[in-house]
Amino acid sequence: MRRRTVTAGNLEEILQVTTPVPVPVPEQVAAPPAPAPREGHGLRTEFEFELPRGYVDEAGTVHRHGAMRLATARDELRPQIDLRVKENPAYLSVVLLSQVITRIGSITDVHTGVVERMYATDVAFLQDFYRRVNSEGHTRAAVTCPHCEGGFEVDLSGGRLGES
């Protein structure tokens, strides 16, 4: 292999010599057709939610709306080998939530540090939301009105109290 010393004077010359030549693409060759969109399989894999308090990022912005995907077997098994979980079993929910939350507001990189900085009420909400989505397959909860004692369902995935 031949080595070459580069100085500021001959840098432009080297860049011109080593610039790759574009290969023309014949117009007859068409791009392969895009795969046909798959029919909806009827399985809902991502659920929207609204946090009771909201996650406050480093800039002070409050993020309340987010999404959580269904957990896989790997999601449930991975925290079992995490050293933080082995040292403190209560940390399991932090690791698990960080794997299944796909976004909170504009934050798409949800990791354990994000979940650690959430308010306890939001973590408790997300734990219950996780259980409902992954065990029961929906986000509805049966509630009873404290005044008329009438029963009805609410969707925990979003909206303010009293909204449908």
Short mmCIF file of C-alpha atoms in Angstrom, two decimals:
data_model
loop_
_atom_site.label_atom_id
_atom_site.label_comp_id
_atom_site.label_asym_id
_atom_site.label_seq_id
_atom_site.Cartn_x
_atom_site.Cartn_y
_atom_site.Cartn_z
CA MET A 1 0.00 0.00 0.00
CA ARG A 2 1.36 3.36 -0.99
CA ARG A 3 1.06 6.19 1.52
CA ARG A 4 0.58 9.75 0.50
CA THR A 5 1.22 12.86 2.55
CA VAL A 6 -1.57 15.40 2.35
CA THR A 7 -0.96 19.10 2.71
CA ALA A 8 -3.40 21.94 2.43
CA GLY A 9 -2.01 22.82 -1.01
CA ASN A 10 -2.76 19.51 -2.72
CA LEU A 11 -5.95 18.59 -0.83
CA GLU A 12 -8.24 19.88 -3.59
CA GLU A 13 -6.30 17.89 -6.18
CA ILE A 14 -6.67 14.70 -4.17
CA LEU A 15 -10.40 15.28 -3.67
CA GLN A 16 -10.91 15.75 -7.43
CA VAL A 17 -8.94 12.62 -8.27
CA THR A 18 -10.68 10.46 -5.68
CA THR A 19 -14.25 11.68 -6.32
CA PRO A 20 -16.34 8.70 -7.45
CA VAL A 21 -17.83 8.90 -10.91
CA PRO A 22 -21.63 8.56 -10.86
CA VAL A 23 -22.90 5.53 -12.76
CA PRO A 24 -25.77 6.40 -15.09
CA VAL A 25 -28.94 4.44 -14.47
CA PRO A 26 -30.72 3.39 -17.66
CA GLU A 27 -34.29 4.65 -17.86
CA GLN A 28 -35.58 1.26 -19.00
CA VAL A 29 -34.86 -0.29 -15.63
CA ALA A 30 -37.83 0.49 -13.45
CA ALA A 31 -37.69 0.36 -9.71
CA PRO A 32 -39.24 -2.78 -8.26
CA PRO A 33 -42.88 -2.23 -7.40
CA ALA A 34 -43.59 -1.31 -3.82
CA PRO A 35 -45.16 -4.12 -1.84
CA ALA A 36 -48.90 -3.92 -1.73
CA PRO A 37 -50.18 -2.55 1.56
CA ARG A 38 -51.12 -5.38 3.84
CA GLU A 39 -54.66 -5.69 4.93
CA GLY A 40 -55.21 -4.70 8.52
CA HIS A 41 -54.82 -7.78 10.66
CA GLY A 42 -57.18 -6.42 13.26
CA LEU A 43 -54.58 -6.47 16.03
CA ARG A 44 -53.99 -3.13 17.65
CA THR A 45 -50.33 -2.98 18.69
CA GLU A 46 -49.94 0.62 19.86
CA PHE A 47 -52.07 2.52 22.36
CA GLU A 48 -52.16 6.27 22.95
CA PHE A 49 -52.25 7.65 26.50
CA GLU A 50 -52.29 10.94 28.37
CA LEU A 51 -50.26 11.19 31.57
CA PRO A 52 -52.03 12.61 34.66
CA ARG A 53 -49.18 15.04 35.45
CA GLY A 54 -46.80 14.86 32.52
CA TYR A 55 -43.10 14.33 32.02
CA VAL A 56 -40.99 17.48 32.40
CA ASP A 57 -37.85 17.42 30.25
CA GLU A 58 -34.56 19.26 30.88
CA ALA A 59 -35.87 22.38 29.09
CA GLY A 60 -38.95 22.51 31.33
CA THR A 61 -41.39 21.37 28.62
CA VAL A 62 -44.26 19.23 29.88
CA HIS A 63 -45.07 16.17 27.75
CA ARG A 64 -48.41 14.48 28.47
CA HIS A 65 -49.45 12.58 25.35
CA GLY A 66 -47.64 9.40 24.44
CA ALA A 67 -47.88 5.91 23.03
CA MET A 68 -47.15 2.43 24.31
CA ARG A 69 -46.79 -0.70 22.20
CA LEU A 70 -47.76 -4.21 23.13
CA ALA A 71 -45.05 -6.06 25.03
CA THR A 72 -43.32 -9.08 23.56
CA ALA A 73 -41.98 -12.08 25.44
CA ARG A 74 -38.48 -10.63 24.99
CA ASP A 75 -39.63 -7.36 26.62
CA GLU A 76 -40.80 -9.33 29.66
CA LEU A 77 -37.67 -11.51 29.86
CA ARG A 78 -34.98 -8.89 29.24
CA PRO A 79 -35.39 -7.08 32.59
CA GLN A 80 -34.80 -10.37 34.43
CA ILE A 81 -31.12 -10.31 33.41
CA ASP A 82 -30.66 -6.58 34.04
CA LEU A 83 -28.26 -6.03 36.96
CA ARG A 84 -30.28 -3.07 38.23
CA VAL A 85 -33.34 -5.30 38.52
CA LYS A 86 -31.33 -8.04 40.24
CA GLU A 87 -30.11 -5.52 42.83
CA ASN A 88 -33.54 -3.91 43.24
CA PRO A 89 -36.58 -5.88 41.99
CA ALA A 90 -38.73 -2.71 42.14
CA TYR A 91 -36.67 -1.40 39.20
CA LEU A 92 -38.29 -4.00 36.94
CA SER A 93 -41.20 -1.73 36.05
CA VAL A 94 -38.83 1.12 35.10
CA VAL A 95 -36.91 -1.11 32.69
CA LEU A 96 -40.07 -2.69 31.29
CA LEU A 97 -41.85 0.63 30.72
CA SER A 98 -38.78 2.10 29.03
CA GLN A 99 -38.91 -0.74 26.49
CA VAL A 100 -42.58 -0.48 25.54
CA ILE A 101 -43.20 3.30 25.61
CA THR A 102 -42.59 4.45 22.05
CA ARG A 103 -42.94 8.17 22.66
CA ILE A 104 -43.88 10.81 25.22
CA GLY A 105 -44.74 14.10 23.57
CA SER A 106 -41.92 14.85 21.14
CA ILE A 107 -39.52 12.46 22.90
CA THR A 108 -39.03 9.27 20.90
CA ASP A 109 -35.96 7.95 22.73
CA VAL A 110 -37.63 6.78 25.91
CA HIS A 111 -35.03 5.09 28.12
CA THR A 112 -34.80 4.22 31.80
CA GLY A 113 -33.52 7.71 32.65
CA VAL A 114 -36.73 9.24 31.28
CA VAL A 115 -38.95 6.85 33.27
CA GLU A 116 -36.85 7.45 36.42
CA ARG A 117 -37.55 11.20 36.20
CA MET A 118 -41.32 10.79 35.87
CA TYR A 119 -43.65 11.61 38.72
CA ALA A 120 -44.80 8.64 40.78
CA THR A 121 -48.44 9.19 39.76
CA ASP A 122 -47.47 8.96 36.09
CA VAL A 123 -45.45 5.78 36.66
CA ALA A 124 -48.37 4.22 38.55
CA PHE A 125 -50.70 5.22 35.69
CA LEU A 126 -48.34 3.67 33.12
CA GLN A 127 -48.00 0.46 35.14
CA ASP A 128 -51.79 0.09 35.22
CA PHE A 129 -52.02 1.05 31.54
CA TYR A 130 -49.39 -1.60 30.69
CA ARG A 131 -51.32 -4.24 32.62
CA ARG A 132 -54.60 -3.36 30.92
CA VAL A 133 -53.15 -3.27 27.42
CA ASN A 134 -51.12 -6.47 27.73
CA SER A 135 -53.43 -8.55 29.93
CA GLU A 136 -56.89 -7.41 28.96
CA GLY A 137 -56.22 -6.15 25.44
CA HIS A 138 -57.96 -2.80 25.86
CA THR A 139 -57.70 0.48 27.76
CA ARG A 140 -61.24 0.68 29.12
CA ALA A 141 -62.00 0.56 32.82
CA ALA A 142 -65.31 0.03 34.56
CA VAL A 143 -66.09 2.84 37.03
CA THR A 144 -68.95 3.79 39.29
CA CYS A 145 -70.26 7.32 39.73
CA PRO A 146 -69.88 8.33 43.41
CA HIS A 147 -73.09 10.39 43.29
CA CYS A 148 -75.62 8.26 41.42
CA GLU A 149 -73.75 4.95 41.77
CA GLY A 150 -74.31 4.32 38.07
CA GLY A 151 -71.73 2.15 36.35
CA PHE A 152 -70.06 2.99 33.05
CA GLU A 153 -66.77 2.56 31.20
CA VAL A 154 -64.04 5.12 30.61
CA ASP A 155 -61.16 4.89 28.19
CA LEU A 156 -57.88 5.38 30.04
CA SER A 157 -55.96 6.11 26.87
CA GLY A 158 -56.65 9.82 26.77
CA GLY A 159 -58.89 12.77 27.29
CA ARG A 160 -59.53 14.77 30.39
CA LEU A 161 -61.77 13.62 33.19
CA GLY A 162 -65.39 13.95 32.20
CA GLU A 163 -64.63 13.83 28.48
CA SER A 164 -65.73 10.90 26.37
#
